[in-house]
Amino acid sequence: MARARRHSYTTYHRVWHETRDLALPPALTSTPLAKRPYDLRHSALSTWLCTGADPAEVAQRAGDSVEVLLSRYAKCLYDRQFINNQRIEGC
């Protein structure tokens, strides 16, 4: 059986940035988009919240509490006031 080999942070960082440069158009490589692997998690969770997904469900999938989720990602919800007002008034 093959043994798992750990890669150093330097190797991981180099490969991430090389791959990022290949995956993104040149205009985006100088932006913070996907600068770190963690940014992909941030993008996914923010997107789920912005689409109106239940914060409790998003928090469970992320392995966080609702409080932690909303304290880190709630800024993406600022533009949802109109939609939220419609939902509340429709009850």
C-alpha atoms as an extended CHARMM CRD file, in Angstrom:
* protein
*
        91  EXT
         1         1  MET       CA              0.0000000000        0.0000000000        0.0000000000  PROA      1               0.0000000000
         2         2  ALA       CA              1.3190000000        3.4630000000       -0.8910000000  PROA      2               0.0000000000
         3         3  ARG       CA              1.9710000000        5.8840000000        1.9360000000  PROA      3               0.0000000000
         4         4  ALA       CA              0.5340000000        9.3770000000        1.8240000000  PROA      4               0.0000000000
         5         5  ARG       CA              3.2130000000       11.9820000000        1.3770000000  PROA      5               0.0000000000
         6         6  ARG       CA              2.8690000000       15.4010000000        2.9320000000  PROA      6               0.0000000000
         7         7  HSD       CA              3.8380000000       18.4140000000        0.9180000000  PROA      7               0.0000000000
         8         8  SER       CA              5.4140000000       21.4790000000        2.4080000000  PROA      8               0.0000000000
         9         9  TYR       CA              3.5020000000       24.7300000000        2.5860000000  PROA      9               0.0000000000
        10        10  THR       CA              5.9590000000       26.2150000000        0.0780000000  PROA      10              0.0000000000
        11        11  THR       CA              5.2020000000       23.5070000000       -2.4860000000  PROA      11              0.0000000000
        12        12  TYR       CA              1.4600000000       23.7820000000       -1.9180000000  PROA      12              0.0000000000
        13        13  HSD       CA              1.5860000000       27.5870000000       -2.2020000000  PROA      13              0.0000000000
        14        14  ARG       CA              3.6190000000       27.4610000000       -5.4170000000  PROA      14              0.0000000000
        15        15  VAL       CA              1.3270000000       24.9180000000       -7.0640000000  PROA      15              0.0000000000
        16        16  TRP       CA             -1.7820000000       26.8470000000       -5.9920000000  PROA      16              0.0000000000
        17        17  HSD       CA             -0.5030000000       30.0640000000       -7.5500000000  PROA      17              0.0000000000
        18        18  GLU       CA              0.6730000000       28.3660000000      -10.7400000000  PROA      18              0.0000000000
        19        19  THR       CA             -2.7320000000       26.7250000000      -11.1300000000  PROA      19              0.0000000000
        20        20  ARG       CA             -4.5340000000       29.9600000000      -10.3190000000  PROA      20              0.0000000000
        21        21  ASP       CA             -2.5510000000       31.7720000000      -13.0090000000  PROA      21              0.0000000000
        22        22  LEU       CA             -3.5540000000       29.1070000000      -15.5260000000  PROA      22              0.0000000000
        23        23  ALA       CA             -7.2150000000       29.0550000000      -14.5010000000  PROA      23              0.0000000000
        24        24  LEU       CA             -7.9600000000       32.7710000000      -14.3520000000  PROA      24              0.0000000000
        25        25  PRO       CA             -7.9490000000       35.2320000000      -17.2130000000  PROA      25              0.0000000000
        26        26  PRO       CA             -4.9860000000       37.6520000000      -17.0900000000  PROA      26              0.0000000000
        27        27  ALA       CA             -7.1880000000       40.5420000000      -15.9310000000  PROA      27              0.0000000000
        28        28  LEU       CA             -8.0970000000       38.6270000000      -12.7590000000  PROA      28              0.0000000000
        29        29  THR       CA             -4.7020000000       37.2740000000      -11.7380000000  PROA      29              0.0000000000
        30        30  SER       CA             -3.7840000000       40.5960000000      -10.1210000000  PROA      30              0.0000000000
        31        31  THR       CA             -7.0030000000       40.6360000000       -8.0510000000  PROA      31              0.0000000000
        32        32  PRO       CA             -7.6000000000       38.9040000000       -4.7060000000  PROA      32              0.0000000000
        33        33  LEU       CA             -9.9210000000       36.3540000000       -6.3660000000  PROA      33              0.0000000000
        34        34  ALA       CA             -8.9540000000       32.8700000000       -5.1280000000  PROA      34              0.0000000000
        35        35  LYS       CA             -5.6870000000       34.2230000000       -3.7740000000  PROA      35              0.0000000000
        36        36  ARG       CA             -5.7040000000       31.4580000000       -1.1480000000  PROA      36              0.0000000000
        37        37  PRO       CA             -7.4810000000       28.0890000000       -1.1240000000  PROA      37              0.0000000000
        38        38  TYR       CA             -9.5360000000       29.3430000000        1.8520000000  PROA      38              0.0000000000
        39        39  ASP       CA            -11.0140000000       32.0120000000       -0.4430000000  PROA      39              0.0000000000
        40        40  LEU       CA            -12.9110000000       29.2750000000       -2.2780000000  PROA      40              0.0000000000
        41        41  ARG       CA            -14.6610000000       28.3230000000        0.9690000000  PROA      41              0.0000000000
        42        42  HSD       CA            -15.4680000000       31.9600000000        1.6240000000  PROA      42              0.0000000000
        43        43  SER       CA            -16.9090000000       32.3510000000       -1.8820000000  PROA      43              0.0000000000
        44        44  ALA       CA            -19.0370000000       29.2330000000       -1.5890000000  PROA      44              0.0000000000
        45        45  LEU       CA            -20.5100000000       30.1270000000        1.7900000000  PROA      45              0.0000000000
        46        46  SER       CA            -21.1570000000       33.7410000000        0.7740000000  PROA      46              0.0000000000
        47        47  THR       CA            -22.8260000000       32.5980000000       -2.4370000000  PROA      47              0.0000000000
        48        48  TRP       CA            -25.0650000000       30.1510000000       -0.5940000000  PROA      48              0.0000000000
        49        49  LEU       CA            -26.1340000000       32.8590000000        1.8640000000  PROA      49              0.0000000000
        50        50  CYS       CA            -26.7310000000       35.3830000000       -0.9150000000  PROA      50              0.0000000000
        51        51  THR       CA            -28.9930000000       32.9630000000       -2.7680000000  PROA      51              0.0000000000
        52        52  GLY       CA            -31.2130000000       32.8160000000        0.3030000000  PROA      52              0.0000000000
        53        53  ALA       CA            -30.1220000000       29.4370000000        1.6470000000  PROA      53              0.0000000000
        54        54  ASP       CA            -31.0810000000       28.8060000000        5.2530000000  PROA      54              0.0000000000
        55        55  PRO       CA            -28.1830000000       30.0350000000        7.4330000000  PROA      55              0.0000000000
        56        56  ALA       CA            -28.6210000000       27.0540000000        9.7760000000  PROA      56              0.0000000000
        57        57  GLU       CA            -28.1480000000       24.6440000000        6.8600000000  PROA      57              0.0000000000
        58        58  VAL       CA            -25.1520000000       26.5700000000        5.5050000000  PROA      58              0.0000000000
        59        59  ALA       CA            -23.5890000000       26.6400000000        8.9730000000  PROA      59              0.0000000000
        60        60  GLN       CA            -24.0880000000       22.8850000000        9.3910000000  PROA      60              0.0000000000
        61        61  ARG       CA            -22.4740000000       22.1600000000        6.0030000000  PROA      61              0.0000000000
        62        62  ALA       CA            -19.6020000000       24.5120000000        6.8350000000  PROA      62              0.0000000000
        63        63  GLY       CA            -19.0630000000       22.9650000000       10.2650000000  PROA      63              0.0000000000
        64        64  ASP       CA            -19.6470000000       26.3230000000       11.9520000000  PROA      64              0.0000000000
        65        65  SER       CA            -22.2860000000       27.7260000000       14.2630000000  PROA      65              0.0000000000
        66        66  VAL       CA            -24.8430000000       30.1250000000       12.8150000000  PROA      66              0.0000000000
        67        67  GLU       CA            -23.2890000000       32.8920000000       14.9180000000  PROA      67              0.0000000000
        68        68  VAL       CA            -19.8170000000       32.2790000000       13.4850000000  PROA      68              0.0000000000
        69        69  LEU       CA            -21.1910000000       31.9830000000        9.9590000000  PROA      69              0.0000000000
        70        70  LEU       CA            -23.1240000000       35.2370000000       10.1160000000  PROA      70              0.0000000000
        71        71  SER       CA            -20.3430000000       37.1610000000       11.8320000000  PROA      71              0.0000000000
        72        72  ARG       CA            -17.9250000000       36.2310000000        9.0350000000  PROA      72              0.0000000000
        73        73  TYR       CA            -20.1890000000       36.1630000000        5.9860000000  PROA      73              0.0000000000
        74        74  ALA       CA            -23.2060000000       38.3740000000        6.7440000000  PROA      74              0.0000000000
        75        75  LYS       CA            -21.7300000000       41.2910000000        4.8170000000  PROA      75              0.0000000000
        76        76  CYS       CA            -22.8800000000       39.6130000000        1.6180000000  PROA      76              0.0000000000
        77        77  LEU       CA            -26.4620000000       39.9370000000        2.8120000000  PROA      77              0.0000000000
        78        78  TYR       CA            -26.5820000000       43.7560000000        2.7810000000  PROA      78              0.0000000000
        79        79  ASP       CA            -28.3000000000       43.9440000000       -0.6000000000  PROA      79              0.0000000000
        80        80  ARG       CA            -31.0750000000       41.5360000000        0.3320000000  PROA      80              0.0000000000
        81        81  GLN       CA            -33.2400000000       43.9970000000        2.2830000000  PROA      81              0.0000000000
        82        82  PHE       CA            -35.8500000000       44.3280000000       -0.4850000000  PROA      82              0.0000000000
        83        83  ILE       CA            -36.2130000000       40.5480000000       -0.8610000000  PROA      83              0.0000000000
        84        84  ASN       CA            -36.4010000000       40.0660000000        2.8950000000  PROA      84              0.0000000000
        85        85  ASN       CA            -39.0650000000       42.7740000000        3.2030000000  PROA      85              0.0000000000
        86        86  GLN       CA            -41.1460000000       41.0140000000        0.5310000000  PROA      86              0.0000000000
        87        87  ARG       CA            -40.8440000000       37.6990000000        2.3550000000  PROA      87              0.0000000000
        88        88  ILE       CA            -41.8130000000       39.2240000000        5.6990000000  PROA      88              0.0000000000
        89        89  GLU       CA            -44.7800000000       41.1040000000        4.2290000000  PROA      89              0.0000000000
        90        90  GLY       CA            -45.9300000000       37.9250000000        2.4440000000  PROA      90              0.0000000000
        91        91  CYS       CA            -46.3470000000       35.9820000000        5.7000000000  PROA      91              0.0000000000
